[in-house]
PDB file of C-alpha atoms in Angstrom:
ATOM      1  CA  PRO A 619       0.130   0.193   0.212  1.00 90.00           C
ATOM      2  CA  ASP A 620       2.956   2.424   0.368  1.00 91.00           C
ATOM      3  CA  SER A 621       4.637   1.655  -3.006  1.00 94.00           C
ATOM      4  CA  GLU A 622       4.613   4.426  -5.826  1.00 96.00           C
ATOM      5  CA  LEU A 623       2.132   2.110  -7.916  1.00 95.00           C
ATOM      6  CA  SER A 624      -0.287   1.725  -5.403  1.00 96.00           C
ATOM      7  CA  ARG A 625      -0.584   5.431  -4.050  1.00 97.00           C
ATOM      8  CA  VAL A 626      -0.830   6.242  -7.994  1.00 97.00           C
ATOM      9  CA  ASN A 627      -3.610   3.748  -8.274  1.00 95.00           C
ATOM     10  CA  ARG A 628      -5.266   4.971  -5.423  1.00 96.00           C
ATOM     11  CA  GLU A 629      -4.962   8.890  -5.550  1.00 97.00           C
ATOM     12  CA  ALA A 630      -4.284   9.731  -9.362  1.00 97.00           C
ATOM     13  CA  ALA A 631      -7.817  10.271 -10.015  1.00 96.00           C
ATOM     14  CA  GLN A 632      -8.421  12.867  -7.680  1.00 97.00           C
ATOM     15  CA  ARG A 633      -5.287  14.659  -8.176  1.00 97.00           C
ATOM     16  CA  PRO A 634      -1.535  14.711  -9.729  1.00 97.00           C
ATOM     17  CA  VAL A 635       0.580  12.437  -7.759  1.00 97.00           C
ATOM     18  CA  LYS A 636       4.289  13.238  -7.679  1.00 98.00           C
ATOM     19  CA  VAL A 637       6.492  10.348  -8.170  1.00 97.00           C
ATOM     20  CA  SER A 638      10.528   9.539  -8.289  1.00 96.00           C
ATOM     21  CA  ALA A 639      12.218  10.269 -11.558  1.00 95.00           C
ATOM     22  CA  GLU A 640      12.498   6.382 -12.243  1.00 93.00           C
ATOM     23  CA  PHE A 641       8.943   5.399 -11.589  1.00 95.00           C
ATOM     24  CA  PHE A 642       8.106   8.554 -13.675  1.00 96.00           C
ATOM     25  CA  ASP A 643      10.538   7.184 -16.430  1.00 93.00           C
ATOM     26  CA  VAL A 644       9.184   3.643 -16.243  1.00 92.00           C
ATOM     27  CA  ILE A 645       5.562   4.897 -16.743  1.00 94.00           C
ATOM     28  CA  ALA A 646       6.513   7.147 -19.553  1.00 94.00           C
ATOM     29  CA  GLN A 647       8.719   4.423 -21.191  1.00 90.00           C
ATOM     30  CA  GLY A 648       5.262   2.200 -20.955  1.00 90.00           C
ATOM     31  CA  GLN A 649       3.207   4.885 -22.458  1.00 90.00           C
ATOM     32  CA  GLU A 650       5.524   5.117 -25.772  1.00 90.00           C
ATOM     33  CA  TYR A 651       5.479   1.129 -25.947  1.00 87.00           C
ATOM     34  CA  ALA A 652       1.556   1.327 -25.967  1.00 85.00           C
ATOM     35  CA  ALA A 653       1.891   4.543 -28.717  1.00 87.00           C
ATOM     36  CA  GLN A 654       4.046   1.838 -30.940  1.00 89.00           C
ATOM     37  CA  SER A 655       1.984  -0.900 -30.727  1.00 84.00           C
ATOM     38  CA  ALA A 656      -1.104   0.917 -31.526  1.00 83.00           C
ATOM     39  CA  GLY A 657      -2.821   0.189 -28.040  1.00 77.00           C
ATOM     40  CA  CYS A 658      -2.186  -3.637 -28.162  1.00 78.00           C
ATOM     41  CA  PHE A 659       0.273  -2.637 -25.267  1.00 80.00           C
ATOM     42  CA  SER A 660      -1.079  -1.292 -22.329  1.00 82.00           C
ATOM     43  CA  LEU A 661      -0.203  -0.019 -18.807  1.00 85.00           C
ATOM     44  CA  GLN A 662      -3.669   0.603 -17.747  1.00 83.00           C
ATOM     45  CA  LEU A 663      -4.610  -3.124 -17.927  1.00 84.00           C
ATOM     46  CA  ALA A 664      -5.894  -3.249 -14.264  1.00 87.00           C
ATOM     47  CA  PRO A 665      -9.606  -2.961 -14.693  1.00 89.00           C
ATOM     48  CA  LEU A 666      -9.411  -5.669 -17.410  1.00 87.00           C
ATOM     49  CA  VAL A 667      -6.967  -7.762 -15.357  1.00 86.00           C
ATOM     50  CA  LYS A 668      -9.387  -7.221 -12.399  1.00 89.00           C
ATOM     51  CA  LEU A 669     -12.689  -8.475 -14.447  1.00 90.00           C
ATOM     52  CA  TRP A 670     -10.764 -11.604 -15.745  1.00 86.00           C
ATOM     53  CA  GLU A 671      -9.813 -12.477 -12.182  1.00 87.00           C
ATOM     54  CA  ALA A 672     -13.295 -12.347 -10.936  1.00 91.00           C
ATOM     55  CA  CYS A 673     -14.491 -14.144 -13.595  1.00 89.00           C
ATOM     56  CA  VAL A 674     -12.079 -17.188 -13.281  1.00 88.00           C
ATOM     57  CA  ALA A 675     -13.164 -17.404  -9.485  1.00 89.00           C
ATOM     58  CA  ALA A 676     -16.816 -17.394 -10.456  1.00 91.00           C
ATOM     59  CA  ASN A 677     -15.823 -19.941 -13.214  1.00 90.00           C
ATOM     60  CA  ARG A 678     -17.850 -17.583 -15.750  1.00 92.00           C
ATOM     61  CA  LEU A 679     -17.393 -15.344 -18.672  1.00 91.00           C
ATOM     62  CA  PRO A 680     -17.546 -11.682 -18.431  1.00 91.00           C
ATOM     63  CA  ASP A 681     -20.489 -10.101 -20.207  1.00 93.00           C
ATOM     64  CA  GLU A 682     -20.183  -7.700 -22.996  1.00 93.00           C
ATOM     65  CA  TYR A 683     -21.017  -4.484 -20.749  1.00 95.00           C
ATOM     66  CA  GLU A 684     -18.243  -5.532 -18.066  1.00 94.00           C
ATOM     67  CA  VAL A 685     -15.441  -6.194 -21.265  1.00 91.00           C
ATOM     68  CA  ILE A 686     -16.667  -2.596 -22.547  1.00 92.00           C
ATOM     69  CA  SER A 687     -16.381  -0.880 -19.305  1.00 92.00           C
ATOM     70  CA  ALA A 688     -13.343  -2.426 -18.466  1.00 90.00           C
ATOM     71  CA  ARG A 689     -11.842  -1.791 -21.806  1.00 89.00           C
ATOM     72  CA  ARG A 690     -12.572   1.947 -21.787  1.00 89.00           C
ATOM     73  CA  LEU A 691     -10.421   2.415 -18.549  1.00 89.00           C
ATOM     74  CA  ALA A 692      -7.570   0.923 -20.536  1.00 84.00           C
ATOM     75  CA  ASP A 693      -7.153   3.769 -22.844  1.00 83.00           C
ATOM     76  CA  ALA A 694      -3.727   5.439 -23.019  1.00 82.00           C
ATOM     77  CA  SER A 695      -5.177   8.878 -23.230  1.00 86.00           C
ATOM     78  CA  LEU A 696      -6.539   8.607 -19.592  1.00 91.00           C
ATOM     79  CA  ILE A 697      -3.078   8.948 -18.121  1.00 92.00           C
ATOM     80  CA  GLY A 698      -1.802  12.385 -17.761  1.00 95.00           C
ATOM     81  CA  LEU A 699       2.362  13.027 -17.236  1.00 96.00           C
ATOM     82  CA  ASP A 700       3.763  15.954 -16.376  1.00 97.00           C
ATOM     83  CA  ARG A 701       7.574  15.622 -16.761  1.00 95.00           C
ATOM     84  CA  SER A 702       8.088  18.805 -15.412  1.00 95.00           C
ATOM     85  CA  GLU A 703       6.741  17.898 -11.794  1.00 95.00           C
ATOM     86  CA  HIS A 704       7.532  13.927 -12.292  1.00 96.00           C
ATOM     87  CA  SER A 705       3.390  13.738 -11.776  1.00 97.00           C
ATOM     88  CA  ILE A 706       0.907  11.249 -12.906  1.00 97.00           C
ATOM     89  CA  ARG A 707      -2.942  12.122 -13.208  1.00 97.00           C
ATOM     90  CA  PHE A 708      -5.721   9.829 -14.453  1.00 96.00           C
ATOM     91  CA  ALA A 709      -8.468  11.522 -15.951  1.00 94.00           C
ATOM     92  CA  ALA A 710     -11.235   9.143 -14.900  1.00 93.00           C
ATOM     93  CA  PRO A 711     -12.003   7.012 -11.752  1.00 94.00           C
ATOM     94  CA  GLY A 712     -11.240   3.440 -12.225  1.00 92.00           C
ATOM     95  CA  VAL A 713      -8.225   3.902 -14.120  1.00 93.00           C
ATOM     96  CA  GLU A 714      -5.306   1.876 -12.476  1.00 92.00           C
ATOM     97  CA  LEU A 715      -1.617   1.001 -13.727  1.00 93.00           C
ATOM     98  CA  ASP A 716      -0.711  -2.816 -14.057  1.00 89.00           C
ATOM     99  CA  CYS A 717       2.936  -2.817 -14.668  1.00 88.00           C
ATOM    100  CA  SER A 718       3.511  -6.409 -15.207  1.00 81.00           C
ATOM    101  CA  GLY A 719       4.125  -6.695 -18.772  1.00 79.00           C
ATOM    102  CA  LEU A 720       7.373  -4.040 -18.423  1.00 82.00           C
ATOM    103  CA  VAL A 721       9.134  -4.605 -15.176  1.00 83.00           C
ATOM    104  CA  LYS A 722      10.881  -7.621 -15.691  1.00 80.00           C
ATOM    105  CA  GLY A 723      12.406  -6.250 -18.831  1.00 81.00           C
ATOM    106  CA  TYR A 724      13.120  -2.961 -16.988  1.00 84.00           C
ATOM    107  CA  ALA A 725      14.667  -5.141 -14.029  1.00 85.00           C
ATOM    108  CA  ALA A 726      16.912  -6.961 -16.768  1.00 84.00           C
ATOM    109  CA  ASP A 727      17.864  -3.704 -18.434  1.00 84.00           C
ATOM    110  CA  SER A 728      18.669  -1.727 -14.947  1.00 87.00           C
ATOM    111  CA  ALA A 729      20.748  -4.583 -14.124  1.00 88.00           C
ATOM    112  CA  LEU A 730      22.622  -4.443 -17.317  1.00 86.00           C
ATOM    113  CA  GLU A 731      23.213  -1.053 -16.824  1.00 88.00           C
ATOM    114  CA  SER A 732      24.728  -1.452 -13.410  1.00 91.00           C
ATOM    115  CA  LEU A 733      27.188  -3.757 -14.827  1.00 89.00           C
ATOM    116  CA  GLN A 734      28.134  -1.397 -17.827  1.00 89.00           C
ATOM    117  CA  ARG A 735      28.740   1.389 -15.358  1.00 92.00           C
ATOM    118  CA  ALA A 736      31.048  -1.192 -13.263  1.00 94.00           C
ATOM    119  CA  GLY A 737      32.958  -1.805 -16.054  1.00 91.00           C
ATOM    120  CA  CYS A 738      31.597  -4.925 -17.296  1.00 88.00           C
ATOM    121  CA  LYS A 739      32.038  -5.702 -21.406  1.00 85.00           C
ATOM    122  CA  CYS A 740      30.005  -8.855 -21.769  1.00 85.00           C
ATOM    123  CA  ALA A 741      27.293 -10.060 -19.914  1.00 83.00           C
ATOM    124  CA  ILE A 742      24.030 -11.985 -19.964  1.00 82.00           C
ATOM    125  CA  VAL A 743      21.396 -11.039 -17.873  1.00 83.00           C
ATOM    126  CA  ASN A 744      18.940 -14.006 -17.473  1.00 80.00           C
ATOM    127  CA  ALA A 745      15.541 -12.845 -15.781  1.00 78.00           C
ATOM    128  CA  GLY A 746      13.708 -16.400 -15.830  1.00 73.00           C
ATOM    129  CA  THR A 747      12.275 -18.074 -19.273  1.00 69.00           C
ATOM    130  CA  SER A 748      10.659 -15.407 -20.882  1.00 72.00           C
ATOM    131  CA  SER A 749      13.478 -12.376 -20.344  1.00 76.00           C
ATOM    132  CA  ILE A 750      17.211 -11.834 -21.204  1.00 77.00           C
ATOM    133  CA  ALA A 751      19.626  -8.790 -21.976  1.00 78.00           C
ATOM    134  CA  VAL A 752      22.819  -8.972 -23.585  1.00 81.00           C
ATOM    135  CA  ILE A 753      25.850  -6.499 -23.754  1.00 80.00           C
ATOM    136  CA  GLY A 754      28.854  -7.544 -25.747  1.00 78.00           C
ATOM    137  CA  ALA A 755      29.007 -10.584 -27.680  1.00 67.00           C
ATOM    138  CA  ASN A 756      28.482 -13.951 -25.841  1.00 63.00           C
ATOM    139  CA  PRO A 757      29.966 -16.996 -28.117  1.00 59.00           C
ATOM    140  CA  GLY A 758      27.964 -16.855 -31.163  1.00 62.00           C
ATOM    141  CA  GLY A 759      25.476 -14.367 -29.766  1.00 71.00           C
ATOM    142  CA  ARG A 760      22.482 -16.989 -30.429  1.00 76.00           C
ATOM    143  CA  PHE A 761      19.619 -17.688 -28.282  1.00 80.00           C
ATOM    144  CA  ALA A 762      16.960 -20.472 -28.836  1.00 80.00           C
ATOM    145  CA  VAL A 763      13.279 -19.232 -28.859  1.00 81.00           C
ATOM    146  CA  ARG A 764      11.319 -21.894 -27.063  1.00 79.00           C
ATOM    147  CA  ASP A 765       8.102 -23.380 -28.885  1.00 80.00           C
ATOM    148  CA  PRO A 766       5.073 -22.246 -26.582  1.00 74.00           C
ATOM    149  CA  ARG A 767       3.462 -25.446 -27.492  1.00 76.00           C
ATOM    150  CA  ASP A 768       6.323 -27.630 -26.835  1.00 78.00           C
ATOM    151  CA  ASP A 769       9.024 -26.634 -24.555  1.00 75.00           C
ATOM    152  CA  GLN A 770      11.402 -29.410 -25.481  1.00 84.00           C
ATOM    153  CA  HIS A 771      11.888 -27.660 -28.736  1.00 86.00           C
ATOM    154  CA  ALA A 772      12.866 -24.055 -30.242  1.00 86.00           C
ATOM    155  CA  ILE A 773      10.686 -22.275 -32.963  1.00 87.00           C
ATOM    156  CA  GLY A 774      13.787 -20.227 -34.182  1.00 87.00           C
ATOM    157  CA  VAL A 775      16.820 -18.639 -33.291  1.00 86.00           C
ATOM    158  CA  ILE A 776      17.907 -14.785 -32.490  1.00 82.00           C
ATOM    159  CA  THR A 777      20.800 -13.172 -32.639  1.00 82.00           C
ATOM    160  CA  LEU A 778      21.404 -10.635 -29.729  1.00 78.00           C
ATOM    161  CA  MET A 779      24.376  -8.077 -28.965  1.00 79.00           C
ATOM    162  CA  ASP A 780      23.625  -4.830 -26.908  1.00 78.00           C
ATOM    163  CA  ARG A 781      20.052  -5.937 -26.904  1.00 76.00           C
ATOM    164  CA  ALA A 782      17.198  -7.390 -24.670  1.00 74.00           C
ATOM    165  CA  LEU A 783      14.433  -9.550 -25.165  1.00 75.00           C
ATOM    166  CA  ALA A 784      11.269 -10.266 -23.119  1.00 74.00           C
ATOM    167  CA  THR A 785       8.590 -13.156 -24.406  1.00 73.00           C
ATOM    168  CA  SER A 786       5.373 -14.312 -22.897  1.00 70.00           C
ATOM    169  CA  GLY A 787       3.510 -17.119 -24.009  1.00 65.00           C
ATOM    170  CA  THR A 788       0.019 -18.934 -22.706  1.00 65.00           C
ATOM    171  CA  ALA A 789       1.621 -22.272 -22.302  1.00 62.00           C
ATOM    172  CA  GLU A 790       3.314 -21.422 -19.336  1.00 64.00           C
ATOM    173  CA  ARG A 791       0.380 -19.149 -17.636  1.00 67.00           C
ATOM    174  CA  GLN A 792      -3.288 -19.764 -18.620  1.00 71.00           C
ATOM    175  CA  PHE A 793      -6.563 -20.105 -16.773  1.00 74.00           C
ATOM    176  CA  ASP A 794      -9.941 -22.080 -17.334  1.00 76.00           C
ATOM    177  CA  ILE A 795     -13.243 -20.682 -17.589  1.00 78.00           C
ATOM    178  CA  VAL A 796     -16.487 -22.612 -17.904  1.00 79.00           C
ATOM    179  CA  SER A 797     -14.424 -25.481 -19.525  1.00 77.00           C
ATOM    180  CA  ARG A 798     -12.539 -23.382 -21.979  1.00 76.00           C
ATOM    181  CA  GLN A 799      -8.942 -22.517 -21.828  1.00 73.00           C
ATOM    182  CA  LEU A 800      -7.630 -18.911 -22.044  1.00 74.00           C
ATOM    183  CA  SER A 801      -4.390 -17.117 -22.319  1.00 70.00           C
ATOM    184  CA  HIS A 802      -3.306 -14.923 -19.616  1.00 68.00           C
ATOM    185  CA  LEU A 803      -2.489 -12.446 -22.429  1.00 70.00           C
ATOM    186  CA  ILE A 804      -4.687  -9.310 -22.425  1.00 71.00           C
ATOM    187  CA  ASP A 805      -5.289  -7.190 -25.722  1.00 69.00           C
ATOM    188  CA  PRO A 806      -6.822  -4.192 -24.327  1.00 69.00           C
ATOM    189  CA  ARG A 807      -8.045  -3.594 -27.934  1.00 71.00           C
TER     190      ARG A 807
END
């Protein structure tokens, strides 16, 4: 309850909430990713996530009105960022940030930056099965990308140098509602 994210989610619909430069930069970067993805990625997913979590608990699909209401709150234009004040303001009650699609990659990037500041020229930061960041050239620079339907096989190989990669797939996280298997990934559009 004392985190910056909790404070923003609790108070930003009533007034601008000042946050640290680091938190502000993470949210600003998330807004840029939302714009680059034409709205497929959104930091404002909390209302949709809460709706789906409640539906999973009740073993029911959401009705059309519930989805429309939650989706309306996932609009990036409802988030106001004031760079000079490092403050965040929501344009409507019910808007909430959900940084889960962003923070693991941010943590990997931050770890790489720390290593680089310490003089490291070559490193791999493995943040689990879904996020990796690389500085310098690892032997060959090649990484296999697991097949989401069969974790014993790769669907391809990528080359990374001075880059990061984060993936997410339904094979590792999914849920069942009314005997239907659904992905944990949410496209707010």
